[in-house]
Structure formats: structure tokens, C-alpha cells
PDB file of C-alpha atoms and ligand atoms in Angstrom:
ATOM      1  CA  MET A   1    -120.684 -48.457 -67.244  1.00 76.00           C
ATOM      2  CA  SER A   2    -120.690 -48.709 -71.066  1.00 85.00           C
ATOM      3  CA  ALA A   3    -121.081 -52.071 -72.803  1.00 91.00           C
ATOM      4  CA  PRO A   4    -117.917 -54.185 -72.605  1.00 96.00           C
ATOM      5  CA  ILE A   5    -115.671 -53.960 -75.670  1.00 97.00           C
ATOM      6  CA  ARG A   6    -115.784 -57.184 -77.720  1.00 98.00           C
ATOM      7  CA  THR A   7    -112.209 -58.426 -77.885  1.00 98.00           C
ATOM      8  CA  THR A   8    -110.406 -61.258 -79.666  1.00 99.00           C
ATOM      9  CA  ILE A   9    -107.033 -62.341 -78.309  1.00 99.00           C
ATOM     10  CA  LEU A  10    -104.358 -63.991 -80.489  1.00 99.00           C
ATOM     11  CA  ILE A  11    -101.724 -66.216 -78.881  1.00 98.00           C
ATOM     12  CA  SER A  12     -99.089 -68.813 -79.742  1.00 98.00           C
ATOM     13  CA  GLY A  13     -97.753 -69.942 -76.381  1.00 98.00           C
ATOM     14  CA  SER A  14     -98.121 -70.151 -72.599  1.00 98.00           C
ATOM     15  CA  GLY A  15    -100.703 -67.379 -72.387  1.00 98.00           C
ATOM     16  CA  SER A  16     -99.474 -65.780 -69.141  1.00 98.00           C
ATOM     17  CA  ASN A  17    -100.407 -62.363 -70.547  1.00 98.00           C
ATOM     18  CA  LEU A  18    -103.774 -63.735 -71.641  1.00 99.00           C
ATOM     19  CA  GLN A  19    -104.205 -64.920 -68.048  1.00 98.00           C
ATOM     20  CA  ALA A  20    -103.403 -61.430 -66.775  1.00 98.00           C
ATOM     21  CA  VAL A  21    -106.199 -60.052 -68.962  1.00 99.00           C
ATOM     22  CA  ILE A  22    -108.644 -62.802 -67.964  1.00 98.00           C
ATOM     23  CA  ASP A  23    -107.915 -62.105 -64.287  1.00 98.00           C
ATOM     24  CA  ALA A  24    -108.254 -58.332 -64.778  1.00 98.00           C
ATOM     25  CA  VAL A  25    -111.654 -58.785 -66.441  1.00 98.00           C
ATOM     26  CA  ALA A  26    -112.794 -61.054 -63.602  1.00 98.00           C
ATOM     27  CA  ALA A  27    -111.632 -58.431 -61.096  1.00 98.00           C
ATOM     28  CA  GLY A  28    -113.620 -55.738 -62.905  1.00 97.00           C
ATOM     29  CA  GLN A  29    -110.477 -53.865 -63.972  1.00 98.00           C
ATOM     30  CA  LEU A  30    -111.074 -54.185 -67.727  1.00 98.00           C
ATOM     31  CA  ASN A  31    -114.459 -53.545 -69.347  1.00 97.00           C
ATOM     32  CA  LEU A  32    -114.064 -56.058 -72.134  1.00 98.00           C
ATOM     33  CA  ASN A  33    -115.626 -59.298 -73.277  1.00 98.00           C
ATOM     34  CA  ILE A  34    -113.139 -61.824 -74.672  1.00 98.00           C
ATOM     35  CA  VAL A  35    -115.205 -63.297 -77.512  1.00 98.00           C
ATOM     36  CA  ARG A  36    -112.509 -65.749 -78.612  1.00 98.00           C
ATOM     37  CA  VAL A  37    -108.909 -66.789 -78.063  1.00 99.00           C
ATOM     38  CA  LEU A  38    -107.246 -67.898 -81.273  1.00 98.00           C
ATOM     39  CA  SER A  39    -103.861 -69.619 -81.583  1.00 98.00           C
ATOM     40  CA  ASN A  40    -101.677 -70.550 -84.522  1.00 98.00           C
ATOM     41  CA  ARG A  41    -100.168 -73.350 -82.416  1.00 98.00           C
ATOM     42  CA  LYS A  42    -102.315 -76.313 -81.345  1.00 98.00           C
ATOM     43  CA  ASP A  43    -100.260 -76.967 -78.215  1.00 98.00           C
ATOM     44  CA  ALA A  44    -100.441 -73.407 -76.899  1.00 98.00           C
ATOM     45  CA  PHE A  45    -101.166 -73.657 -73.170  1.00 98.00           C
ATOM     46  CA  GLY A  46    -103.033 -70.386 -73.506  1.00 98.00           C
ATOM     47  CA  LEU A  47    -105.835 -72.349 -75.210  1.00 98.00           C
ATOM     48  CA  GLU A  48    -106.209 -74.359 -72.005  1.00 98.00           C
ATOM     49  CA  ARG A  49    -106.308 -71.167 -69.989  1.00 98.00           C
ATOM     50  CA  ALA A  50    -109.119 -69.897 -72.240  1.00 98.00           C
ATOM     51  CA  ARG A  51    -111.080 -73.141 -71.976  1.00 98.00           C
ATOM     52  CA  LYS A  52    -110.838 -73.004 -68.166  1.00 98.00           C
ATOM     53  CA  ALA A  53    -112.278 -69.493 -68.340  1.00 98.00           C
ATOM     54  CA  ASN A  54    -115.110 -70.691 -70.631  1.00 98.00           C
ATOM     55  CA  ILE A  55    -113.821 -68.544 -73.496  1.00 98.00           C
ATOM     56  CA  PRO A  56    -114.360 -69.861 -77.037  1.00 98.00           C
ATOM     57  CA  THR A  57    -111.131 -70.916 -78.740  1.00 98.00           C
ATOM     58  CA  HIS A  58    -109.921 -71.713 -82.204  1.00 98.00           C
ATOM     59  CA  TYR A  59    -106.726 -73.138 -83.669  1.00 98.00           C
ATOM     60  CA  HIS A  60    -105.843 -71.706 -87.067  1.00 98.00           C
ATOM     61  CA  ASN A  61    -103.131 -73.805 -88.729  1.00 95.00           C
ATOM     62  CA  LEU A  62    -100.768 -72.373 -91.347  1.00 96.00           C
ATOM     63  CA  VAL A  63     -99.410 -75.805 -92.355  1.00 96.00           C
ATOM     64  CA  LYS A  64    -102.727 -76.689 -94.016  1.00 96.00           C
ATOM     65  CA  TYR A  65    -102.298 -73.697 -96.336  1.00 97.00           C
ATOM     66  CA  LYS A  66     -98.599 -74.347 -97.010  1.00 97.00           C
ATOM     67  CA  LYS A  67     -99.455 -77.903 -98.152  1.00 97.00           C
ATOM     68  CA  GLN A  68    -101.696 -76.458-100.863  1.00 97.00           C
ATOM     69  CA  HIS A  69     -98.824 -74.513-102.431  1.00 96.00           C
ATOM     70  CA  PRO A  70     -95.327 -75.281-103.736  1.00 96.00           C
ATOM     71  CA  ALA A  71     -92.503 -74.773-101.220  1.00 96.00           C
ATOM     72  CA  THR A  72     -91.188 -71.808-103.167  1.00 97.00           C
ATOM     73  CA  PRO A  73     -91.012 -68.205-101.928  1.00 97.00           C
ATOM     74  CA  GLU A  74     -94.021 -67.387-104.099  1.00 97.00           C
ATOM     75  CA  GLY A  75     -95.932 -70.452-102.889  1.00 97.00           C
ATOM     76  CA  ILE A  76     -95.221 -69.675 -99.247  1.00 97.00           C
ATOM     77  CA  GLN A  77     -96.291 -66.063 -99.750  1.00 97.00           C
ATOM     78  CA  SER A  78     -99.564 -67.226-101.335  1.00 97.00           C
ATOM     79  CA  ALA A  79    -100.149 -69.682 -98.480  1.00 98.00           C
ATOM     80  CA  ARG A  80     -99.564 -66.952 -95.894  1.00 98.00           C
ATOM     81  CA  GLU A  81    -101.886 -64.540 -97.665  1.00 98.00           C
ATOM     82  CA  GLU A  82    -104.678 -67.148 -97.879  1.00 98.00           C
ATOM     83  CA  TYR A  83    -104.095 -67.995 -94.221  1.00 98.00           C
ATOM     84  CA  ASP A  84    -104.292 -64.339 -93.257  1.00 98.00           C
ATOM     85  CA  ALA A  85    -107.427 -63.703 -95.324  1.00 98.00           C
ATOM     86  CA  GLU A  86    -109.174 -66.640 -93.634  1.00 98.00           C
ATOM     87  CA  LEU A  87    -107.908 -65.480 -90.247  1.00 98.00           C
ATOM     88  CA  ALA A  88    -109.564 -62.124 -90.880  1.00 98.00           C
ATOM     89  CA  ARG A  89    -112.840 -63.829 -91.859  1.00 98.00           C
ATOM     90  CA  LEU A  90    -112.747 -66.039 -88.757  1.00 98.00           C
ATOM     91  CA  ILE A  91    -112.145 -63.062 -86.474  1.00 98.00           C
ATOM     92  CA  LEU A  92    -114.655 -60.729 -88.121  1.00 98.00           C
ATOM     93  CA  ALA A  93    -117.367 -63.389 -87.778  1.00 98.00           C
ATOM     94  CA  ASP A  94    -117.212 -62.710 -84.010  1.00 98.00           C
ATOM     95  CA  GLN A  95    -117.677 -58.959 -84.614  1.00 98.00           C
ATOM     96  CA  PRO A  96    -114.874 -57.802 -82.289  1.00 98.00           C
ATOM     97  CA  GLU A  97    -114.013 -54.161 -81.756  1.00 98.00           C
ATOM     98  CA  LEU A  98    -110.466 -54.945 -80.640  1.00 98.00           C
ATOM     99  CA  VAL A  99    -107.856 -57.595 -81.429  1.00 99.00           C
ATOM    100  CA  VAL A 100    -104.978 -58.053 -78.979  1.00 99.00           C
ATOM    101  CA  CYS A 101    -101.843 -59.981 -79.959  1.00 98.00           C
ATOM    102  CA  LEU A 102    -100.302 -61.518 -76.823  1.00 98.00           C
ATOM    103  CA  GLY A 103     -97.321 -63.557 -77.970  1.00 98.00           C
ATOM    104  CA  PHE A 104     -98.867 -64.243 -81.372  1.00 98.00           C
ATOM    105  CA  MET A 105     -95.838 -65.367 -83.327  1.00 98.00           C
ATOM    106  CA  HIS A 106     -97.056 -64.689 -86.838  1.00 98.00           C
ATOM    107  CA  ILE A 107     -96.407 -61.661 -88.989  1.00 98.00           C
ATOM    108  CA  LEU A 108     -99.759 -60.332 -90.198  1.00 98.00           C
ATOM    109  CA  SER A 109     -99.972 -59.262 -93.849  1.00 98.00           C
ATOM    110  CA  PRO A 110    -102.351 -56.858 -95.666  1.00 98.00           C
ATOM    111  CA  PRO A 111    -104.926 -59.618 -96.457  1.00 98.00           C
ATOM    112  CA  PHE A 112    -105.492 -59.629 -92.705  1.00 98.00           C
ATOM    113  CA  LEU A 113    -104.839 -55.996 -91.829  1.00 98.00           C
ATOM    114  CA  GLU A 114    -106.951 -54.434 -94.586  1.00 98.00           C
ATOM    115  CA  PRO A 115    -110.282 -56.205 -93.864  1.00 98.00           C
ATOM    116  CA  LEU A 116    -109.956 -55.396 -90.161  1.00 98.00           C
ATOM    117  CA  GLU A 117    -109.127 -51.756 -90.880  1.00 98.00           C
ATOM    118  CA  LYS A 118    -112.179 -51.615 -93.178  1.00 98.00           C
ATOM    119  CA  ALA A 119    -114.293 -53.044 -90.348  1.00 98.00           C
ATOM    120  CA  ASN A 120    -112.800 -50.440 -87.972  1.00 98.00           C
ATOM    121  CA  VAL A 121    -111.280 -53.096 -85.697  1.00 98.00           C
ATOM    122  CA  ARG A 122    -108.318 -51.869 -83.628  1.00 98.00           C
ATOM    123  CA  ILE A 123    -105.309 -54.208 -83.464  1.00 99.00           C
ATOM    124  CA  ILE A 124    -102.679 -53.931 -80.737  1.00 99.00           C
ATOM    125  CA  ASN A 125     -99.665 -56.007 -79.739  1.00 98.00           C
ATOM    126  CA  LEU A 126     -97.533 -56.634 -76.671  1.00 98.00           C
ATOM    127  CA  HIS A 127     -93.819 -56.526 -77.445  1.00 98.00           C
ATOM    128  CA  PRO A 128     -90.997 -57.041 -74.932  1.00 98.00           C
ATOM    129  CA  ALA A 129     -88.770 -54.201 -76.107  1.00 98.00           C
ATOM    130  CA  LEU A 130     -88.640 -50.419 -76.414  1.00 98.00           C
ATOM    131  CA  PRO A 131     -89.928 -48.782 -79.602  1.00 98.00           C
ATOM    132  CA  GLY A 132     -87.633 -49.555 -82.541  1.00 96.00           C
ATOM    133  CA  ALA A 133     -85.103 -51.427 -80.371  1.00 97.00           C
ATOM    134  CA  PHE A 134     -85.438 -55.158 -80.863  1.00 97.00           C
ATOM    135  CA  ASN A 135     -88.241 -55.709 -83.361  1.00 97.00           C
ATOM    136  CA  GLY A 136     -89.295 -59.269 -84.088  1.00 96.00           C
ATOM    137  CA  VAL A 137     -88.684 -62.483 -82.211  1.00 97.00           C
ATOM    138  CA  ASN A 138     -86.392 -63.218 -79.267  1.00 98.00           C
ATOM    139  CA  ALA A 139     -86.373 -59.578 -78.185  1.00 98.00           C
ATOM    140  CA  ILE A 140     -85.776 -60.412 -74.501  1.00 98.00           C
ATOM    141  CA  GLN A 141     -82.773 -62.589 -75.278  1.00 97.00           C
ATOM    142  CA  ARG A 142     -81.359 -60.007 -77.716  1.00 98.00           C
ATOM    143  CA  ALA A 143     -81.695 -57.201 -75.197  1.00 97.00           C
ATOM    144  CA  HIS A 144     -79.960 -59.252 -72.514  1.00 96.00           C
ATOM    145  CA  ALA A 145     -77.102 -60.053 -74.917  1.00 96.00           C
ATOM    146  CA  ALA A 146     -76.779 -56.373 -75.851  1.00 97.00           C
ATOM    147  CA  TRP A 147     -76.577 -55.462 -72.137  1.00 95.00           C
ATOM    148  CA  LEU A 148     -73.849 -58.056 -71.553  1.00 94.00           C
ATOM    149  CA  GLU A 149     -71.930 -56.446 -74.415  1.00 95.00           C
ATOM    150  CA  GLY A 150     -72.288 -53.060 -72.717  1.00 93.00           C
ATOM    151  CA  LYS A 151     -74.426 -51.684 -75.547  1.00 96.00           C
ATOM    152  CA  ILE A 152     -77.545 -50.800 -73.536  1.00 96.00           C
ATOM    153  CA  ASP A 153     -78.421 -50.078 -69.906  1.00 95.00           C
ATOM    154  CA  LYS A 154     -82.184 -50.453 -70.228  1.00 97.00           C
ATOM    155  CA  THR A 155     -84.868 -52.198 -72.239  1.00 98.00           C
ATOM    156  CA  GLY A 156     -88.607 -52.343 -71.754  1.00 98.00           C
ATOM    157  CA  VAL A 157     -91.998 -53.591 -72.872  1.00 98.00           C
ATOM    158  CA  MET A 158     -94.702 -51.882 -74.840  1.00 98.00           C
ATOM    159  CA  ILE A 159     -98.211 -52.091 -76.140  1.00 98.00           C
ATOM    160  CA  HIS A 160     -98.386 -50.719 -79.661  1.00 98.00           C
ATOM    161  CA  ASP A 161    -100.738 -50.505 -82.591  1.00 98.00           C
ATOM    162  CA  VAL A 162    -100.205 -53.174 -85.217  1.00 98.00           C
ATOM    163  CA  ILE A 163     -99.253 -52.011 -88.709  1.00 98.00           C
ATOM    164  CA  SER A 164     -97.689 -53.874 -91.590  1.00 98.00           C
ATOM    165  CA  GLU A 165     -94.148 -52.982 -90.489  1.00 98.00           C
ATOM    166  CA  VAL A 166     -93.490 -55.322 -87.579  1.00 97.00           C
ATOM    167  CA  ASP A 167     -93.427 -53.709 -84.128  1.00 97.00           C
ATOM    168  CA  MET A 168     -93.303 -50.209 -85.628  1.00 97.00           C
ATOM    169  CA  GLY A 169     -96.897 -49.187 -84.897  1.00 98.00           C
ATOM    170  CA  LYS A 170     -97.626 -46.204 -82.622  1.00 98.00           C
ATOM    171  CA  PRO A 171     -96.856 -47.037 -78.992  1.00 98.00           C
ATOM    172  CA  VAL A 172     -99.867 -46.988 -76.667  1.00 98.00           C
ATOM    173  CA  LEU A 173     -97.889 -47.578 -73.468  1.00 98.00           C
ATOM    174  CA  VAL A 174     -94.154 -48.044 -72.858  1.00 98.00           C
ATOM    175  CA  ARG A 175     -92.616 -49.332 -69.622  1.00 98.00           C
ATOM    176  CA  GLU A 176     -88.819 -49.132 -69.293  1.00 98.00           C
ATOM    177  CA  ILE A 177     -86.847 -51.893 -67.559  1.00 97.00           C
ATOM    178  CA  PRO A 178     -83.384 -50.824 -66.373  1.00 96.00           C
ATOM    179  CA  PHE A 179     -80.600 -53.346 -66.113  1.00 94.00           C
ATOM    180  CA  GLN A 180     -79.211 -53.443 -62.595  1.00 83.00           C
ATOM    181  CA  LYS A 181     -75.764 -51.744 -62.559  1.00 77.00           C
ATOM    182  CA  GLY A 182     -72.954 -53.975 -61.383  1.00 72.00           C
ATOM    183  CA  GLN A 183     -75.353 -56.870 -61.068  1.00 74.00           C
ATOM    184  CA  ASP A 184     -74.772 -60.115 -62.891  1.00 81.00           C
ATOM    185  CA  GLU A 185     -78.373 -60.892 -63.803  1.00 89.00           C
ATOM    186  CA  ASP A 186     -78.619 -64.116 -65.783  1.00 92.00           C
ATOM    187  CA  LEU A 187     -81.093 -64.511 -68.632  1.00 95.00           C
ATOM    188  CA  ASP A 188     -83.616 -66.522 -66.619  1.00 95.00           C
ATOM    189  CA  ALA A 189     -83.792 -63.924 -63.841  1.00 94.00           C
ATOM    190  CA  PHE A 190     -84.027 -61.120 -66.374  1.00 95.00           C
ATOM    191  CA  GLU A 191     -86.775 -62.860 -68.363  1.00 97.00           C
ATOM    192  CA  LYS A 192     -88.764 -63.283 -65.135  1.00 96.00           C
ATOM    193  CA  ARG A 193     -88.489 -59.548 -64.472  1.00 95.00           C
ATOM    194  CA  VAL A 194     -89.614 -58.753 -68.015  1.00 98.00           C
ATOM    195  CA  HIS A 195     -92.633 -61.053 -67.863  1.00 98.00           C
ATOM    196  CA  GLU A 196     -93.691 -59.604 -64.503  1.00 98.00           C
ATOM    197  CA  THR A 197     -93.501 -56.145 -66.060  1.00 98.00           C
ATOM    198  CA  GLU A 198     -95.521 -57.341 -69.058  1.00 98.00           C
ATOM    199  CA  TRP A 199     -98.412 -58.620 -66.941  1.00 98.00           C
ATOM    200  CA  GLY A 200     -99.010 -55.192 -65.468  1.00 98.00           C
ATOM    201  CA  THR A 201     -98.304 -53.340 -68.714  1.00 98.00           C
ATOM    202  CA  VAL A 202    -100.757 -55.398 -70.742  1.00 98.00           C
ATOM    203  CA  VAL A 203    -103.613 -54.677 -68.326  1.00 98.00           C
ATOM    204  CA  GLU A 204    -102.791 -50.948 -68.155  1.00 98.00           C
ATOM    205  CA  GLY A 205    -102.231 -50.677 -71.911  1.00 98.00           C
ATOM    206  CA  VAL A 206    -105.410 -52.527 -72.863  1.00 98.00           C
ATOM    207  CA  GLY A 207    -107.243 -50.324 -70.374  1.00 98.00           C
ATOM    208  CA  LEU A 208    -106.038 -47.198 -72.179  1.00 98.00           C
ATOM    209  CA  VAL A 209    -107.242 -48.571 -75.516  1.00 98.00           C
ATOM    210  CA  LEU A 210    -110.616 -49.504 -74.027  1.00 98.00           C
ATOM    211  CA  GLN A 211    -111.004 -45.909 -72.848  1.00 96.00           C
ATOM    212  CA  GLU A 212    -110.218 -44.652 -76.358  1.00 96.00           C
ATOM    213  CA  LEU A 213    -112.678 -47.053 -77.988  1.00 97.00           C
ATOM    214  CA  SER A 214    -115.438 -46.262 -75.502  1.00 93.00           C
ATOM    215  CA  ALA A 215    -114.964 -42.530 -76.087  1.00 93.00           C
ATOM    216  CA  GLN A 216    -115.100 -43.079 -79.858  1.00 92.00           C
ATOM    217  CA  LYS A 217    -118.350 -45.050 -79.465  1.00 90.00           C
ATOM    218  CA  GLN A 218    -119.904 -42.301 -77.330  1.00 88.00           C
ATOM    219  CA  ASN A 219    -118.906 -39.625 -79.839  1.00 87.00           C
ATOM    220  CA  SER A 220    -120.310 -41.617 -82.762  1.00 85.00           C
ATOM    221  CA  ASN A 221    -123.590 -42.142 -80.855  1.00 81.00           C
ATOM    222  CA  ALA A 222    -123.845 -38.453 -79.940  1.00 80.00           C
TER     223      ALA A 222
HETATM  224  N1  LIG B   1     -97.696 -56.960 -89.441  1.00 71.57           N
HETATM  225  C1  LIG B   1     -97.474 -57.189 -88.132  1.00 71.57           C
HETATM  226  N2  LIG B   1     -97.674 -58.420 -87.643  1.00 71.57           N
HETATM  227  C2  LIG B   1     -97.444 -58.657 -86.323  1.00 71.57           C
HETATM  228  C3  LIG B   1     -96.949 -57.636 -85.477  1.00 71.57           C
HETATM  229  C4  LIG B   1     -96.771 -56.336 -86.024  1.00 71.57           C
HETATM  230  O1  LIG B   1     -96.389 -55.373 -85.317  1.00 71.57           O
HETATM  231  N3  LIG B   1     -97.043 -56.161 -87.353  1.00 71.57           N
HETATM  232  N4  LIG B   1     -96.622 -57.932 -84.135  1.00 71.57           N
HETATM  233  C5  LIG B   1     -96.450 -59.355 -83.954  1.00 71.57           C
HETATM  234  C6  LIG B   1     -95.853 -59.911 -82.722  1.00 71.57           C
HETATM  235  N5  LIG B   1     -94.403 -59.949 -82.952  1.00 71.57           N
HETATM  236  C7  LIG B   1     -93.682 -59.097 -82.151  1.00 71.57           C
HETATM  237  O2  LIG B   1     -94.212 -58.436 -81.236  1.00 71.57           O
HETATM  238  C8  LIG B   1     -93.792 -60.808 -83.886  1.00 71.57           C
HETATM  239  C9  LIG B   1     -94.239 -62.122 -83.991  1.00 71.57           C
HETATM  240  C10 LIG B   1     -93.626 -62.987 -84.902  1.00 71.57           C
HETATM  241  C11 LIG B   1     -92.583 -62.558 -85.712  1.00 71.57           C
HETATM  242  C12 LIG B   1     -91.968 -63.498 -86.698  1.00 71.57           C
HETATM  243  O3  LIG B   1     -90.878 -63.291 -87.207  1.00 71.57           O
HETATM  244  N6  LIG B   1     -92.720 -64.578 -87.004  1.00 71.57           N
HETATM  245  C13 LIG B   1     -92.274 -65.557 -87.995  1.00 71.57           C
HETATM  246  C14 LIG B   1     -92.402 -66.953 -87.415  1.00 71.57           C
HETATM  247  C15 LIG B   1     -91.587 -67.030 -86.144  1.00 71.57           C
HETATM  248  C16 LIG B   1     -91.929 -68.302 -85.349  1.00 71.57           C
HETATM  249  O4  LIG B   1     -92.821 -69.059 -85.783  1.00 71.57           O
HETATM  250  O5  LIG B   1     -91.291 -68.482 -84.294  1.00 71.57           O
HETATM  251  C17 LIG B   1     -93.181 -65.475 -89.220  1.00 71.57           C
HETATM  252  O6  LIG B   1     -94.339 -64.989 -89.074  1.00 71.57           O
HETATM  253  O7  LIG B   1     -92.728 -65.950 -90.274  1.00 71.57           O
HETATM  254  C18 LIG B   1     -92.132 -61.245 -85.603  1.00 71.57           C
HETATM  255  C19 LIG B   1     -92.728 -60.364 -84.682  1.00 71.57           C
HETATM  256  C20 LIG B   1     -97.667 -60.111 -84.385  1.00 71.57           C
HETATM  257  N7  LIG B   1     -97.696 -59.911 -85.815  1.00 71.57           N
HETATM  258  N1  LIG B   2     -92.695 -60.470 -80.768  1.00 71.57           N
HETATM  259  C1  LIG B   2     -93.767 -60.915 -79.947  1.00 71.57           C
HETATM  260  C2  LIG B   2     -93.257 -61.446 -78.638  1.00 71.57           C
HETATM  261  O1  LIG B   2     -92.091 -61.750 -78.489  1.00 71.57           O
HETATM  262  N2  LIG B   2     -94.176 -61.593 -77.688  1.00 71.57           N
HETATM  263  C3  LIG B   2     -93.810 -62.124 -76.406  1.00 71.57           C
HETATM  264  O2  LIG B   2     -94.225 -63.480 -76.306  1.00 71.57           O
HETATM  265  C4  LIG B   2     -94.410 -63.773 -74.918  1.00 71.57           C
HETATM  266  C5  LIG B   2     -95.752 -64.429 -74.730  1.00 71.57           C
HETATM  267  O3  LIG B   2     -95.837 -64.918 -73.420  1.00 71.57           O
HETATM  268  P1  LIG B   2     -97.226 -65.553 -72.924  1.00 71.57           P
HETATM  269  O4  LIG B   2     -97.660 -66.555 -73.970  1.00 71.57           O
HETATM  270  O5  LIG B   2     -96.887 -66.175 -71.597  1.00 71.57           O
HETATM  271  O6  LIG B   2     -98.218 -64.420 -72.796  1.00 71.57           O
HETATM  272  C6  LIG B   2     -94.347 -62.439 -74.165  1.00 71.57           C
HETATM  273  O7  LIG B   2     -93.076 -62.264 -73.589  1.00 71.57           O
HETATM  274  C7  LIG B   2     -94.540 -61.434 -75.269  1.00 71.57           C
HETATM  275  O8  LIG B   2     -93.949 -60.193 -75.017  1.00 71.57           O
END
């Protein structure tokens, strides 16, 4: 088996998808080494999950940067760009080959994306919607509302490459989730179904990317 792919995981919340990856690695299903879990929220339970798995963690706080700039659109933009540039430096210091966003609730700007592209680091994201359907936040809730209005009969989850345009990167893996005809599925029940789909999709999708990266490494060594 080739050397495990060095991987950094970005989170903001509970970390149930992070846990799915941690468990898959422990079960020998994913040939990766999580070098760090990084959160933009100090209270993210996913940080506790990482600590329990003896994975290095870091909390990167945007507020510190916002306080150094005026609360104007220009000041906020500058704060975000400085935050993103430092985030890139923090991540690159671990020399990852792959960055996986698992509920990372921060839009990444070119000061982050460009240094990682230059370092040939792949960035992927888990998003609880179909390509181009409900980009951004609250996608699960928005899909459920659209179903109640009779606008859609299915949604889904996907793993996709991260580009500057949010949730518009090339899909790596898409899993459709049909709404149950004639059923009155409330939001809580639907969210549970989506999350259960995510846990399997994230392991399968990351596995596909690991295969691509390993093949690229073999070709470059040939
Ligand atoms: N440039 C990109 N950045 C990110 C992507 C992406 O595809 N391109 N994916 C996201 C994850 N994501 C959806 O999957 C997402 C996360 C957060 C937001 C957003 O609007 N964030 C707000 C803050 C919202 C909050 O704090 O609750 C913001 O950053 O101002 C949209 C989409 C990871 N980043
Ligand atoms: N736009 C990004 C987005 O909405 N991501 C979503 O955040 C949740 C994280 O859950 P977790 O912290 O339990 O893994 C997941 O549902 C993921 O799809």
C-alpha cells in the first residue's frame, strides 16, 4: 500500500462527518493521515472528536483579524483576506496533500486558494445539495422548504472540488436523496436522512480523491 495521503480537515461544528472519516481510517478504509483538524469556531465539538483521536487541532479565529480593521466593507474584506492568507500558511506548514472541508462555514478567498494551488494541494468540500441547486448555507433547510412548496422531488449531497465560486467546483461524487412521495417528512427526520447519506458519501468521495492523488504520485515518480 502506498504512503497515506497527508490530509488536513476543516470544520466549524459537530464534526459527525469528521468522525466518519476518522472511523474509516481506523477501519483501514481510507489510506490517509489526518495531520490536523482546524476549526474557525472554538466551540466546535469536532475539535473534541479530533483530540480524542489524538489528532492535532487548531482554532483559527476571524474576530482577531476583524478587530484590526474598520467595520466597513473594505475593512472586513481586508480582515478576511489576511485571515485567509494566514490560514493558508498554517495549513501549508503541515505539508498536506489534501484539504477536506467538512462543514467549514467560511468562504475561502484567493489569498487562501492561490497559495494552496501553487503548492499543488487539492481542496474538496462536502455540500448537502445537488450541483448548482442550493449553494451556500442552510441547504438542507432550503431543499426541504422547496419540496414542501412542490418545487422539487429530490435533493442530494456531494463532494466537490473547491473553487472561488462557492459550491460550483467540479463534483467528485453526487448522491441523490429522493423525497418520499405522499409522505409528510418533517425537517428533523429529513435532516437525519441527509446526514446519514453524508457519512457514507464523504468516505466514498474522499476515497475516490485518494485514488486520484495516489495515481498522480505514482505517475510523477515514474
Ligand atoms: N471559495 C469557496 N469557499 C468555500 C466553499 C467553496 O466551494 N468555495 N465551500 C464551503 C462550504 N460551504 C458550502 O458547502 C459554505 C460555507 C459557508 C458559506 C457562507 O456563506 N459563510 C459565511 C458565514 C456563514 C456563517 O458563519 O454561518 C461567510 O463566510 O461569510 C457558504 C458556503 C467552504 N468554503
Ligand atoms: N455549506 C456547507 C455545509 O452546509 N456543510 C454541512 O455542514 C454540516 C456539518 O456537519 P458535521 O459538523 O456534523 O460534519 C454537514 O451537513 C455539511 O454538509
